[in-house]
Amino acid sequence: MRITGIEKIRVKVPAKADTLNSPEVEDPMHMLVLDGKPSWQIQFDQIWKYIYLVHTDEGLVGLGESYRGVNTQTVDGIIASLIGSDPMRMNLRSLPIAWSREYDGFEAAIFDLAGKKLGVPAYQLLGGAFREWVAVDYWTGRRTTADAIRKAKEGKAAGYEGIKFKCNLEDDVVAWAEGIREACGPAFSIVLDPNCRFDRPAEVMRFTRGLEQAGNIRCLEDPVPRWNLAWYRLLREKTSIPIALHVALPYMELGQMVQDVIRAIQVEAVDYFNFNCGIANFVRMSDVADAAGIPCWHGSEVDLGILEASYLHACAAARNCTLRSDVFGQLVREDDLIAEPIEITGGRARVPQKPGLGVNLDFAALEKYRLPD
């Protein structure tokens, strides 16, 4: 089997109304520098991404999806390097592609092709599945207290068992937790993700006692700047609330790397990990964490259906991926661009069972959200 051509289709899919922040809260969520603009200046759903169709001489087509705001020159270089190559002769754990933010979108397409060629779901290429259903959370951005409670009630009514919020020091997260406990019961849990914006351990300790008393905080994810893992360990010593570190390999320009997992384990900095990356590297990092007895979940850039399908295959193949993953694109985006949405019921997402990634493009939706080249 040879790759004969690769289509790259630029798309931009906006968020649905009332899925991000409260109207009173202006908080762009794109963490990286883009087009000369500093981080935290652009809302993620205003940034385009690519859908890839990788064509072969056997008529099989592999589907891929890039992260938002990738480098077009790098994408074109990868496409040129793959033409004429045989996906079945590649090592799926280390593709013949230079490591970059652009890698994972093509990796998804190669896994899709290999699975289709062999007639097996992508998770079989990773050794098999530990689970057919992956636990997932409800999700939203930063909210006022009343809005946070309303969104939690909305998630519970939809069958979810927990919700993840973005937040910073301006937010009364104790009031959120108390209100959600009263409205949704103590078993409905909360992940607070300030994206390192709680600044210092002293700032966090001002409200951890209130969160402990509320009793429904599942963890604090990236509470303080992640370069200082000693602060993470200190927080673990000072509070009973679990501390999680988000390792996002697409954020390599911020210095994030696989070795962050080893460093965090060595200094006993975390209770949980959130891993956001491509298929093979997710299983690679989860195996390291599993050896240390630390569970994980799969992170997200609030992606569309192709990438989210790839996340589910990786989650299925990782033994310690037992925490609720961030697979919620269909909740937030106007469309996921796949013909049949990922099945989510009772706070669990079903791993696609058809060969490859197990999803098909919705070409009408693709044209609706397509941008000029």
Coordinates of C-alpha atoms in Angstrom, one line a residue:
M1 CA 0.0 0.0 0.0
R2 CA 1.4 3.4 -1.0
I3 CA 0.2 6.9 -0.2
T4 CA -0.6 8.6 -3.4
G5 CA -2.0 12.0 -2.2
I6 CA -3.0 13.9 0.9
E7 CA -5.7 16.5 1.0
K8 CA -5.6 19.2 3.7
I9 CA -8.9 21.0 4.2
R10 CA -8.9 24.1 6.4
V11 CA -11.9 24.3 8.7
K12 CA -13.2 26.5 11.5
V13 CA -16.0 25.2 13.7
P14 CA -17.4 27.8 16.3
A15 CA -18.5 26.9 19.8
K16 CA -22.2 26.5 20.6
A17 CA -23.9 29.3 22.5
D18 CA -23.5 29.0 26.3
T19 CA -20.8 26.4 26.3
L20 CA -17.7 28.5 27.1
N21 CA -17.7 31.3 29.7
S22 CA -20.4 33.3 31.4
P23 CA -21.3 36.4 29.4
E24 CA -19.7 38.5 32.2
V25 CA -16.4 36.7 31.8
E26 CA -13.9 37.5 29.0
D27 CA -11.3 34.8 29.1
P28 CA -9.7 33.5 25.8
M29 CA -8.4 30.0 26.2
H30 CA -5.7 29.6 23.6
M31 CA -2.5 29.2 25.5
L32 CA 0.1 29.4 22.7
V33 CA 1.5 32.3 20.7
L34 CA -0.3 32.6 17.4
D35 CA 0.3 34.9 14.4
G36 CA 2.4 37.2 16.7
K37 CA -0.4 37.5 19.3
P38 CA 0.6 36.6 22.9
S39 CA -0.9 33.6 24.7
W40 CA -4.4 33.9 26.2
Q41 CA -5.5 36.5 23.6
I42 CA -7.6 34.3 21.2
Q43 CA -10.6 32.1 21.9
F44 CA -9.9 28.6 20.7
D45 CA -12.9 28.3 18.5
Q46 CA -11.8 31.2 16.4
I47 CA -8.7 29.3 15.2
W48 CA -8.8 27.1 12.1
K49 CA -7.4 23.6 11.9
Y50 CA -6.9 21.0 9.1
I51 CA -8.8 17.8 8.2
Y52 CA -6.6 15.4 6.3
L53 CA -7.6 12.8 3.8
V54 CA -4.7 10.4 3.1
H55 CA -5.3 8.5 -0.2
T56 CA -3.6 5.2 -1.2
D57 CA -3.2 3.2 -4.3
E58 CA -5.5 0.5 -2.8
G59 CA -8.4 2.9 -2.4
L60 CA -8.2 3.2 1.3
V61 CA -8.4 6.7 2.8
G62 CA -7.0 7.6 6.2
L63 CA -8.6 10.4 8.2
G64 CA -6.6 12.8 10.3
E65 CA -7.2 16.1 12.1
S66 CA -4.7 18.7 13.1
Y67 CA -4.6 20.7 16.3
R68 CA -5.6 24.3 15.9
G69 CA -3.3 26.9 14.4
V70 CA -0.6 24.5 13.1
N71 CA 2.3 25.7 10.9
T72 CA 1.2 25.4 7.2
Q73 CA 4.8 25.1 6.0
T74 CA 5.5 22.2 8.3
V75 CA 2.2 20.6 7.2
D76 CA 3.2 20.9 3.6
G77 CA 6.6 19.4 4.3
I78 CA 5.2 16.4 6.1
I79 CA 2.7 15.8 3.2
A80 CA 5.6 15.9 0.7
S81 CA 7.6 13.4 2.8
L82 CA 4.8 10.9 3.1
I83 CA 3.8 10.7 -0.6
G84 CA 4.9 7.3 -2.0
S85 CA 5.5 5.8 1.4
D86 CA 3.9 2.6 2.7
P87 CA 2.1 3.0 6.1
M88 CA 2.3 -0.7 6.7
R89 CA 6.1 -0.5 6.8
M90 CA 6.2 2.2 9.4
N91 CA 6.8 1.8 13.1
L92 CA 3.5 3.3 14.4
R93 CA 5.2 4.3 17.7
S94 CA 7.7 6.5 15.8
L95 CA 6.6 7.6 12.4
P96 CA 9.1 9.0 9.8
I97 CA 7.9 12.5 10.6
A98 CA 9.8 15.2 12.4
W99 CA 8.5 15.7 15.9
S100 CA 6.3 18.9 16.0
R101 CA 2.9 20.1 16.9
E102 CA 1.8 18.9 13.5
Y103 CA 2.8 15.2 14.1
D104 CA -0.3 14.0 15.8
G105 CA -2.8 14.8 13.1
F106 CA -0.9 12.7 10.6
E107 CA -0.4 10.0 13.1
A108 CA -4.2 9.7 13.5
A109 CA -4.5 9.2 9.7
I110 CA -1.7 6.6 9.6
F111 CA -3.3 4.6 12.4
D112 CA -6.6 4.9 10.6
L113 CA -5.1 3.4 7.4
A114 CA -3.3 0.6 9.2
G115 CA -6.4 -0.4 11.0
K116 CA -8.5 -0.3 7.8
K117 CA -5.9 -2.4 6.0
L118 CA -5.8 -5.0 8.7
G119 CA -9.5 -4.9 9.4
V120 CA -9.1 -4.0 13.1
P121 CA -9.9 -1.1 15.4
A122 CA -6.9 1.2 16.0
Y123 CA -6.6 0.1 19.7
Q124 CA -5.7 -3.4 18.5
L125 CA -2.5 -1.8 17.0
L126 CA -1.6 -0.8 20.5
G127 CA -2.0 -4.2 22.0
G128 CA -5.7 -4.4 22.6
A129 CA -8.4 -2.7 24.7
F130 CA -8.7 -2.6 28.5
R131 CA -12.2 -1.1 28.2
E132 CA -14.9 -0.5 25.6
W133 CA -16.3 2.6 27.4
V134 CA -14.2 5.5 28.5
A135 CA -15.4 7.7 31.5
V136 CA -15.7 11.3 30.5
D137 CA -16.7 14.6 32.2
Y138 CA -19.0 17.4 31.4
W139 CA -17.1 20.6 30.6
T140 CA -17.3 24.4 30.5
G141 CA -15.0 27.4 30.9
R142 CA -15.1 30.1 33.6
R143 CA -18.4 31.0 35.1
T144 CA -20.1 33.1 37.7
T145 CA -21.2 31.2 40.8
A146 CA -24.8 31.0 39.7
D147 CA -23.8 29.9 36.2
A148 CA -21.3 27.3 37.5
I149 CA -24.2 25.7 39.5
R150 CA -26.5 25.9 36.5
K151 CA -23.9 24.2 34.2
A152 CA -23.3 21.4 36.8
K153 CA -27.0 20.8 37.1
E154 CA -27.1 20.6 33.3
G155 CA -24.3 18.1 33.2
K156 CA -25.9 15.9 35.9
A157 CA -29.3 16.0 34.1
A158 CA -27.4 14.7 31.0
G159 CA -26.1 11.7 32.9
Y160 CA -22.6 12.9 33.7
E161 CA -21.0 12.2 37.1
G162 CA -18.7 15.2 37.2
I163 CA -17.7 18.5 35.5
K164 CA -14.5 20.3 34.7
F165 CA -14.2 24.1 35.0
K166 CA -11.6 26.6 34.0
C167 CA -10.9 29.2 36.7
N168 CA -8.5 31.7 38.2
L169 CA -8.0 33.6 41.5
E170 CA -10.9 35.9 40.7
D171 CA -13.4 33.1 40.9
D172 CA -15.1 32.0 44.1
V173 CA -14.5 28.3 43.6
V174 CA -15.5 27.5 47.2
A175 CA -19.0 29.0 46.5
W176 CA -19.1 27.0 43.2
A177 CA -18.3 23.7 45.1
E178 CA -20.8 24.4 47.9
G179 CA -23.5 25.3 45.5
I180 CA -22.9 22.3 43.2
R181 CA -22.9 20.0 46.2
E182 CA -26.3 21.3 47.3
A183 CA -27.7 21.2 43.7
C184 CA -26.2 17.9 42.5
G185 CA -25.3 15.9 45.6
P186 CA -21.9 15.0 47.0
A187 CA -21.1 12.3 44.5
F188 CA -21.1 14.8 41.6
S189 CA -17.4 15.8 41.4
I190 CA -15.5 18.8 40.1
V191 CA -12.1 19.3 38.4
L192 CA -10.7 22.8 38.8
D193 CA -8.3 23.7 36.0
P194 CA -6.8 27.2 36.4
N195 CA -4.1 26.5 33.8
C196 CA -1.4 27.4 36.4
R197 CA -3.1 30.7 37.2
F198 CA -3.4 30.2 41.0
D199 CA 0.2 31.7 41.0
R200 CA 1.6 30.4 44.2
P201 CA 0.9 27.8 46.9
A202 CA 0.0 30.5 49.4
E203 CA -2.8 31.7 47.1
V204 CA -4.1 28.2 46.8
M205 CA -4.1 27.5 50.5
R206 CA -6.5 30.5 51.1
F207 CA -9.4 28.4 49.8
T208 CA -8.3 24.7 50.0
R209 CA -9.9 24.3 53.5
G210 CA -13.3 25.4 52.1
L211 CA -12.9 23.0 49.1
E212 CA -12.0 20.2 51.4
Q213 CA -15.1 20.8 53.5
A214 CA -17.3 20.9 50.3
G215 CA -15.9 17.4 49.7
N216 CA -16.7 17.3 45.9
I217 CA -13.4 18.4 44.4
R218 CA -11.9 15.5 42.5
C219 CA -8.6 17.3 41.9
L220 CA -6.8 20.6 41.2
E221 CA -5.2 20.4 37.7
D222 CA -2.1 22.5 37.1
P223 CA -2.9 24.8 40.0
V224 CA 0.4 26.7 40.0
P225 CA 3.1 27.2 37.4
R226 CA 4.2 23.8 36.3
W227 CA 7.9 24.5 36.1
N228 CA 8.1 24.4 39.9
L229 CA 7.2 20.8 40.8
A230 CA 8.3 21.5 44.4
W231 CA 5.2 23.6 44.7
Y232 CA 3.1 20.7 43.5
R233 CA 4.6 18.4 46.1
L234 CA 4.1 21.1 48.8
L235 CA 0.4 21.3 47.9
R236 CA 0.1 17.5 48.1
E237 CA 1.5 17.8 51.7
K238 CA -0.8 20.7 52.7
T239 CA -4.1 19.6 51.3
S240 CA -6.1 16.3 51.0
I241 CA -7.3 17.4 47.5
P242 CA -5.5 15.4 44.8
I243 CA -3.1 17.4 42.6
A244 CA -2.9 16.7 38.9
L245 CA -0.3 17.7 36.3
H246 CA -1.2 18.2 32.7
V247 CA 1.5 17.1 30.3
A248 CA 0.6 18.3 26.8
L249 CA 3.1 17.3 24.2
P250 CA 1.6 19.7 21.5
Y251 CA 2.8 22.5 23.8
M252 CA 6.5 21.7 23.1
E253 CA 7.1 25.4 22.6
L254 CA 6.3 25.8 26.3
G255 CA 8.9 23.2 27.2
Q256 CA 6.5 20.3 27.8
M257 CA 7.9 16.8 27.1
V258 CA 7.6 13.1 27.9
Q259 CA 10.3 13.4 30.6
D260 CA 8.0 15.7 32.6
V261 CA 6.2 12.5 33.7
I262 CA 9.4 11.0 35.1
R263 CA 10.4 14.2 36.9
A264 CA 6.9 14.5 38.5
I265 CA 7.1 10.9 39.7
Q266 CA 10.6 11.3 41.0
V267 CA 9.7 14.3 43.3
E268 CA 6.3 12.8 44.3
A269 CA 4.6 15.9 42.9
V270 CA 1.3 14.5 41.7
D271 CA -1.6 12.2 42.5
Y272 CA -2.9 12.1 38.9
F273 CA -1.8 12.9 35.3
N274 CA -3.7 14.5 32.4
F275 CA -1.9 13.5 29.2
N276 CA -2.7 15.3 26.0
C277 CA -0.9 14.1 22.9
G278 CA -1.1 11.6 20.0
I279 CA -2.0 8.0 20.1
A280 CA 1.4 6.2 20.7
N281 CA 2.8 8.9 23.0
F282 CA -0.3 8.7 25.2
V283 CA 0.1 5.0 25.8
R284 CA 3.9 5.6 26.3
M285 CA 3.4 8.2 29.0
S286 CA 0.5 6.3 30.6
D287 CA 2.7 3.2 30.9
V288 CA 5.3 5.2 32.8
A289 CA 2.7 6.5 35.2
D290 CA 1.2 3.1 35.5
A291 CA 4.5 1.7 36.6
A292 CA 4.4 4.3 39.4
G293 CA 0.8 3.5 40.4
I294 CA -0.6 6.8 39.2
P295 CA -3.8 6.9 37.2
C296 CA -4.4 9.3 34.3
W297 CA -6.9 10.7 31.9
H298 CA -6.8 12.0 28.3
G299 CA -6.7 15.8 27.8
S300 CA -8.0 17.8 24.9
E301 CA -7.8 21.0 22.9
V302 CA -11.6 20.9 22.5
D303 CA -11.2 19.0 19.3
L304 CA -13.4 17.6 16.6
G305 CA -14.6 14.0 16.0
I306 CA -11.5 12.5 14.3
L307 CA -9.0 13.5 17.0
E308 CA -11.5 12.6 19.7
A309 CA -11.9 9.1 18.2
S310 CA -8.2 8.7 18.2
Y311 CA -8.2 9.7 21.9
L312 CA -10.7 7.0 22.8
H313 CA -8.6 4.3 21.1
A314 CA -5.6 5.5 23.2
C315 CA -7.7 5.5 26.3
A316 CA -8.9 2.0 25.6
A317 CA -5.3 0.7 25.3
A318 CA -3.9 2.4 28.5
R319 CA -4.5 0.3 31.6
N320 CA -4.4 3.2 34.1
C321 CA -6.6 5.6 32.1
T322 CA -9.3 5.2 34.6
L323 CA -10.1 8.9 35.4
R324 CA -12.7 10.8 33.5
S325 CA -11.2 12.0 30.2
D326 CA -11.8 15.3 28.4
V327 CA -13.7 14.0 25.4
F328 CA -16.4 16.7 25.0
G329 CA -16.0 18.3 21.6
Q330 CA -19.5 17.5 20.5
L331 CA -20.8 19.2 23.6
V332 CA -19.0 22.4 22.8
R333 CA -18.5 22.7 19.0
E334 CA -21.4 23.3 16.6
D335 CA -20.4 20.2 14.7
D336 CA -17.8 17.4 15.1
L337 CA -17.6 16.8 11.3
I338 CA -18.1 13.0 11.5
A339 CA -21.1 11.2 10.1
E340 CA -22.1 9.4 13.3
P341 CA -21.2 11.3 16.6
I342 CA -19.2 9.5 19.2
E343 CA -21.7 7.7 21.5
I344 CA -21.7 9.2 24.9
T345 CA -24.2 8.0 27.5
G346 CA -24.2 8.0 31.3
G347 CA -20.9 9.9 31.4
R348 CA -19.1 7.3 29.3
A349 CA -17.9 7.5 25.6
R350 CA -17.9 4.3 23.6
V351 CA -14.7 3.4 21.8
P352 CA -15.4 3.1 18.1
Q353 CA -15.3 -0.6 17.0
K354 CA -15.0 -0.4 13.2
P355 CA -11.6 -0.7 11.5
G356 CA -9.1 2.1 11.9
L357 CA -10.4 5.0 13.9
G358 CA -13.9 3.8 13.2
V359 CA -15.4 7.1 12.1
N360 CA -16.4 8.6 8.7
L361 CA -16.4 12.2 7.6
D362 CA -19.6 14.1 7.2
F363 CA -18.8 15.8 3.9
A364 CA -21.8 18.2 4.0
A365 CA -20.6 19.5 7.4
L366 CA -17.0 19.6 6.1
E367 CA -18.1 21.9 3.3
K368 CA -20.2 24.1 5.6
Y369 CA -17.2 24.9 7.9
R370 CA -14.5 24.8 5.2
L371 CA -12.3 27.9 4.8
P372 CA -10.5 29.0 1.6
D373 CA -7.1 27.5 1.2

